[in-house]
Tab-separated table of C-alpha atoms in Angstrom:
chain	number	residue	atom	x	y	z
D	1	THR	CA	83.029	82.022	92.337
D	2	ARG	CA	86.432	82.217	90.685
D	3	SER	CA	88.922	84.118	92.820
D	4	ASP	CA	89.499	87.576	91.333
D	5	THR	CA	92.836	87.881	93.105
D	6	ILE	CA	95.345	85.380	94.528
D	7	ILE	CA	98.152	86.731	96.714
D	8	ILE	CA	100.656	84.736	98.757
D	9	ALA	CA	102.039	86.501	101.834
D	10	SER	CA	105.358	85.151	103.103
D	11	ILE	CA	106.209	86.407	106.600
D	12	ASN	CA	109.683	85.985	108.068
D	13	LEU	CA	109.123	85.811	111.822
D	14	GLU	CA	112.797	86.506	112.579
D	15	THR	CA	113.475	89.533	110.365
D	16	LYS	CA	109.815	90.691	110.323
D	17	ASP	CA	110.067	91.096	106.539
D	18	VAL	CA	106.942	90.413	104.484
D	19	LYS	CA	106.931	89.527	100.786
D	20	LEU	CA	103.840	89.442	98.572
D	21	VAL	CA	103.453	87.425	95.375
D	22	SER	CA	100.424	87.703	93.103
D	23	VAL	CA	99.649	84.493	91.243
D	24	TYR	CA	98.052	85.700	88.026
D	25	ARG	CA	94.476	84.487	88.021
D	26	ASP	CA	94.598	83.248	84.396
D	27	THR	CA	97.724	81.125	84.912
D	28	PHE	CA	97.352	77.655	83.383
D	29	LEU	CA	98.042	75.259	86.265
D	30	ASN	CA	97.030	71.990	87.891
D	31	LEU	CA	93.973	72.715	90.057
D	32	GLY	CA	95.269	70.214	92.589
D	33	ASN	CA	93.173	67.365	91.196
D	34	ASP	CA	95.072	66.811	87.918
D	35	THR	CA	92.661	69.087	86.057
D	36	TYR	CA	94.535	71.794	84.138
D	37	THR	CA	92.970	75.191	83.461
D	38	LYS	CA	93.057	78.777	84.741
D	39	CYS	CA	94.139	78.624	88.371
D	40	ASN	CA	91.378	80.907	89.666
D	41	ALA	CA	88.900	78.099	88.914
D	42	ALA	CA	90.229	76.207	91.936
D	43	TYR	CA	88.287	78.410	94.345
D	44	GLN	CA	85.103	77.908	92.345
D	45	LYS	CA	85.577	74.131	92.294
D	46	GLY	CA	86.410	73.588	95.967
D	47	GLY	CA	86.625	76.858	97.879
D	48	PRO	CA	89.754	78.000	99.728
D	49	GLU	CA	90.767	74.423	100.533
D	50	GLN	CA	91.173	73.558	96.859
D	51	ALA	CA	92.722	76.960	96.102
D	52	ILE	CA	95.386	76.203	98.725
D	53	GLN	CA	95.829	72.700	97.336
D	54	MET	CA	96.305	74.214	93.872
D	55	LEU	CA	99.038	76.543	95.146
D	56	ASN	CA	100.804	73.862	97.155
D	57	THR	CA	100.666	71.349	94.291
D	58	ASN	CA	102.137	73.703	91.709
D	59	LEU	CA	104.518	75.784	93.782
D	60	ASP	CA	106.009	73.338	96.312
D	61	MET	CA	104.411	75.328	99.114
D	62	ASP	CA	103.018	74.294	102.476
D	63	ILE	CA	100.323	76.952	102.845
D	64	THR	CA	97.826	76.196	105.621
D	65	ASP	CA	96.051	79.487	106.372
D	66	PHE	CA	93.950	81.770	104.207
D	67	ILE	CA	91.853	84.902	104.272
D	68	THR	CA	89.122	85.512	101.686
D	69	VAL	CA	87.706	89.011	101.392
D	70	GLY	CA	85.176	90.492	98.995
D	71	PHE	CA	84.955	93.960	97.499
D	72	LYS	CA	82.779	95.306	100.317
D	73	GLY	CA	85.040	93.937	103.028
D	74	LEU	CA	88.080	95.602	101.496
D	75	LYS	CA	86.139	98.838	101.052
D	76	ASP	CA	85.056	98.876	104.694
D	77	VAL	CA	88.594	98.214	106.001
D	78	VAL	CA	90.054	101.079	103.956
D	79	ASP	CA	87.280	103.399	105.139
D	80	ALA	CA	87.838	102.352	108.761
D	81	LEU	CA	91.520	103.235	108.370
D	82	GLY	CA	90.595	106.673	107.034
D	83	GLY	CA	91.669	106.016	103.449
D	84	VAL	CA	95.001	105.244	101.773
D	85	GLU	CA	97.468	107.410	99.844
D	86	ILE	CA	97.791	106.329	96.193
D	87	GLU	CA	99.369	107.960	93.125
D	88	ILE	CA	96.744	108.106	90.356
D	89	THR	CA	97.649	108.648	86.710
D	90	LYS	CA	95.494	110.622	84.288
D	91	GLY	CA	94.749	107.503	82.251
D	92	GLU	CA	93.488	105.584	85.287
D	93	ILE	CA	90.831	108.106	86.324
D	94	SER	CA	88.021	107.175	83.918
D	95	HIS	CA	88.423	103.436	84.534
D	96	LEU	CA	88.576	103.929	88.309
D	97	ASN	CA	85.345	105.939	88.213
D	98	ASN	CA	83.617	103.401	85.947
D	99	TYR	CA	84.361	100.612	88.442
D	100	GLN	CA	83.185	102.853	91.271
D	101	TYR	CA	79.922	103.493	89.462
D	102	SER	CA	79.181	99.797	88.865
D	103	MET	CA	80.014	98.806	92.462
D	104	ALA	CA	78.065	101.725	93.932
D	105	GLU	CA	75.008	100.588	91.982
D	106	ASP	CA	75.389	97.025	93.274
D	107	MET	CA	75.905	98.173	96.874
D	108	LYS	CA	73.248	100.892	96.574
D	109	ILE	CA	75.596	103.580	97.880
D	110	GLU	CA	76.879	106.934	96.654
D	111	TYR	CA	80.365	107.369	95.221
D	112	THR	CA	82.820	110.237	94.904
D	113	PRO	CA	84.494	110.501	91.495
D	114	VAL	CA	88.257	110.974	91.308
D	115	LYS	CA	88.800	114.146	89.275
D	116	GLU	CA	92.527	114.868	89.219
D	117	PRO	CA	95.688	112.777	88.807
D	118	GLY	CA	98.437	112.746	91.415
D	119	LEU	CA	99.048	111.509	94.941
D	120	GLN	CA	95.777	111.565	96.877
D	121	LYS	CA	93.822	109.858	99.606
D	122	LEU	CA	91.390	107.263	98.269
D	123	ASN	CA	88.372	106.150	100.242
D	124	GLY	CA	87.355	102.501	100.387
D	125	LEU	CA	85.282	102.344	97.207
D	126	GLN	CA	87.894	104.309	95.275
D	127	ALA	CA	90.678	102.003	96.489
D	128	VAL	CA	88.777	98.849	95.470
D	129	ALA	CA	88.009	100.374	92.063
D	130	TYR	CA	91.710	101.188	91.655
D	131	CYS	CA	92.543	97.539	92.414
D	132	ARG	CA	90.233	96.388	89.635
D	133	ILE	CA	91.648	98.478	86.765
D	134	ARG	CA	92.976	96.241	84.000
D	135	GLN	CA	92.407	98.446	80.946
D	136	ILE	CA	95.617	100.402	81.566
D	137	GLY	CA	98.505	98.095	80.775
D	138	ASN	CA	97.292	94.557	81.456
D	139	ASP	CA	96.379	92.155	84.230
D	140	PHE	CA	99.999	92.160	85.382
D	141	GLN	CA	99.764	95.874	86.184
D	142	ARG	CA	96.396	95.292	87.849
D	143	THR	CA	98.060	93.015	90.381
D	144	GLU	CA	100.723	95.664	90.993
D	145	ARG	CA	97.940	98.065	91.954
D	146	GLN	CA	96.504	95.511	94.348
D	147	ARG	CA	99.840	95.014	96.092
D	148	THR	CA	100.282	98.795	96.269
D	149	VAL	CA	96.945	99.133	98.059
D	150	LEU	CA	97.822	96.319	100.500
D	151	THR	CA	101.160	97.975	101.231
D	152	GLN	CA	99.495	101.324	101.885
D	153	ILE	CA	96.904	99.654	104.140
D	154	SER	CA	99.781	98.162	106.129
D	155	GLU	CA	101.553	101.494	106.446
D	156	LYS	CA	98.363	103.317	107.448
D	157	ALA	CA	97.596	100.690	110.093
D	158	LYS	CA	100.965	101.386	111.727
D	159	THR	CA	99.851	104.956	112.472
D	160	MET	CA	96.863	103.800	114.518
D	161	SER	CA	96.633	102.617	118.100
D	162	VAL	CA	96.209	98.973	119.048
D	163	SER	CA	92.736	99.694	120.414
D	164	GLN	CA	91.696	101.309	117.118
D	165	LEU	CA	93.023	98.358	115.127
D	166	ASN	CA	91.324	95.869	117.450
D	167	GLU	CA	88.034	97.638	116.813
D	168	ILE	CA	88.569	97.605	113.042
D	169	ALA	CA	89.596	93.930	113.003
D	170	THR	CA	86.642	92.903	115.149
D	171	SER	CA	84.245	94.796	112.903
D	172	ALA	CA	85.786	93.458	109.686
D	173	PHE	CA	85.924	89.859	110.886
D	174	SER	CA	82.321	89.241	109.866
D	175	GLU	CA	83.216	90.273	106.287
D	176	VAL	CA	85.994	87.747	105.749
D	177	TYR	CA	86.182	83.988	105.517
D	178	THR	CA	89.368	82.715	107.130
D	179	SER	CA	91.086	79.783	108.784
D	180	LEU	CA	92.260	82.142	111.543
D	181	GLU	CA	90.389	82.827	114.753
D	182	LEU	CA	89.641	86.425	115.669
D	183	GLN	CA	91.835	86.195	118.759
D	184	GLU	CA	94.801	85.078	116.628
D	185	ILE	CA	94.383	88.205	114.511
D	186	LEU	CA	94.053	90.455	117.563
D	187	ASP	CA	97.233	88.939	119.017
D	188	MET	CA	99.126	89.762	115.822
D	189	ILE	CA	97.991	93.386	115.851
D	190	THR	CA	100.131	94.198	118.899
D	191	GLU	CA	103.261	93.595	116.777
D	192	ILE	CA	102.107	95.256	113.549
D	193	THR	CA	104.692	98.037	113.660
D	194	ASP	CA	107.521	95.456	113.661
D	195	TYR	CA	106.595	94.117	110.225
D	196	LYS	CA	107.285	95.671	106.826
D	197	ILE	CA	106.348	94.688	103.278
D	198	VAL	CA	109.799	94.771	101.692
D	199	GLU	CA	109.215	93.253	98.240
D	200	SER	CA	106.434	92.126	95.953
D	201	ALA	CA	106.221	90.409	92.594
D	202	GLY	CA	103.954	88.515	90.230
D	203	PHE	CA	104.031	84.826	89.326
D	204	PRO	CA	105.088	83.607	86.851
D	205	GLU	CA	107.920	86.143	86.497
D	206	MET	CA	107.518	88.258	83.348
D	207	ASN	CA	110.445	86.659	81.485
D	208	LYS	CA	109.164	83.179	82.352
D	209	LEU	CA	105.654	83.353	80.879
D	210	LYS	CA	103.737	83.489	77.621
D	211	THR	CA	100.144	84.428	76.932
D	212	GLY	CA	97.787	82.892	74.421
D	213	THR	CA	94.450	81.229	73.808
D	214	ILE	CA	94.667	77.635	75.039
D	215	GLY	CA	91.772	75.918	73.297
D	216	SER	CA	88.519	75.935	75.301
D	217	HIS	CA	90.335	77.397	78.323
D	218	GLY	CA	90.463	80.798	76.642
D	219	SER	CA	93.173	83.397	77.092
D	220	CYS	CA	95.731	82.113	79.594
D	221	VAL	CA	99.045	82.977	81.176
D	222	VAL	CA	101.340	80.012	80.625
D	223	PRO	CA	104.464	79.450	82.738
D	224	VAL	CA	107.336	78.665	80.386
D	225	ASN	CA	108.864	75.764	82.302
D	226	LEU	CA	106.936	75.766	85.580
D	227	ALA	CA	109.841	74.042	87.336
D	228	GLU	CA	112.183	76.970	86.619
D	229	SER	CA	109.507	79.445	87.730
D	230	VAL	CA	109.038	77.600	91.020
D	231	SER	CA	112.792	77.566	91.585
D	232	TRP	CA	112.824	81.354	91.066
D	233	LEU	CA	109.850	81.747	93.430
D	234	HIS	CA	111.563	79.891	96.265
D	235	GLU	CA	114.651	82.036	95.850
D	236	PHE	CA	112.525	85.207	95.870
D	237	LEU	CA	110.441	84.257	98.916
D	238	PHE	CA	112.831	82.163	100.980
D	239	GLU	CA	116.308	82.954	99.605
D	240	GLU	CA	116.731	79.287	98.636
D	241	GLU	CA	119.351	79.347	95.874
D	242	ASN	CA	119.231	76.668	93.180
D	243	TYR	CA	116.040	75.200	94.617
D	244	GLN	CA	115.292	71.776	93.159
D	245	VAL	CA	111.587	71.199	92.620
D	246	THR	CA	109.824	68.038	93.709
D	247	GLU	CA	108.860	65.273	91.328
D	248	ARG	CA	105.242	66.483	91.620
D	249	VAL	CA	106.085	69.965	90.324
D	250	GLN	CA	108.267	68.579	87.539
D	251	LYS	CA	105.364	66.406	86.415
D	252	ASN	CA	103.039	69.422	86.418
D	253	SER	CA	105.636	71.380	84.451
D	254	ASP	CA	105.921	68.679	81.792
D	255	THR	CA	102.130	68.332	81.542
D	256	ILE	CA	101.630	72.082	81.109
D	257	ASP	CA	104.215	72.113	78.328
D	258	ALA	CA	102.491	69.196	76.602
D	259	LYS	CA	99.019	70.731	76.859
D	260	THR	CA	99.991	74.240	75.712
D	261	SER	CA	102.909	73.968	73.304
D	262	GLU	CA	100.787	73.595	70.170
D	263	TYR	CA	98.935	76.819	70.975
D	264	LEU	CA	102.027	78.924	71.656
D	265	LYS	CA	104.066	78.299	68.498
């Protein structure tokens, strides 16, 4: 299927700082095979391998590892951690409960409606439903919610013992598809308290994108000058000032401009 969410995690092994970047799923990019359309189609066309190729081709990255998780896997991890603390607004409640209802029907489980706004502990199904809300604001705010949940999962994990986390990781491993071996993940857990998610953002940056219907591709997010967006991304993730993109990215940037300009006048 198309990937509902695409998040790059950049981990600095020296400072232990972690940065998260959501690549908006409707971003018009090269899928890694010189086909241009919404970037979340890459996973549908060739699984995680092509999704990684899509990211590397467009963003001058060298990503090699991945973790794919579905709604149920995320739900089960949050439940195993005992829930996460999230601030819920009044406007989000009805949409959160609607997503809960539809997922509960699919999974054939009960659900607990959220009734009041404010800071509260969400269980697994509630947290996944919160991640899916896109009716309040837009898809950009939806990705903010997803990064908030990931950050809270990280913070909650730090309060648990290594043995508890080993048990959770071992149990959850059957619910993910990943390039990592279980033992690699268990080895990382011993250092979890050293790492901190310090910043997160969306790509393309808000002042470097436009939205519009791009012919048969439908409603898309279009990077206004992909090359400039990639330069910004490398500065954000790696503190590389004035990063000069490769010829490959410049070509993608020019092609995107040529394919979308007539629709964005």
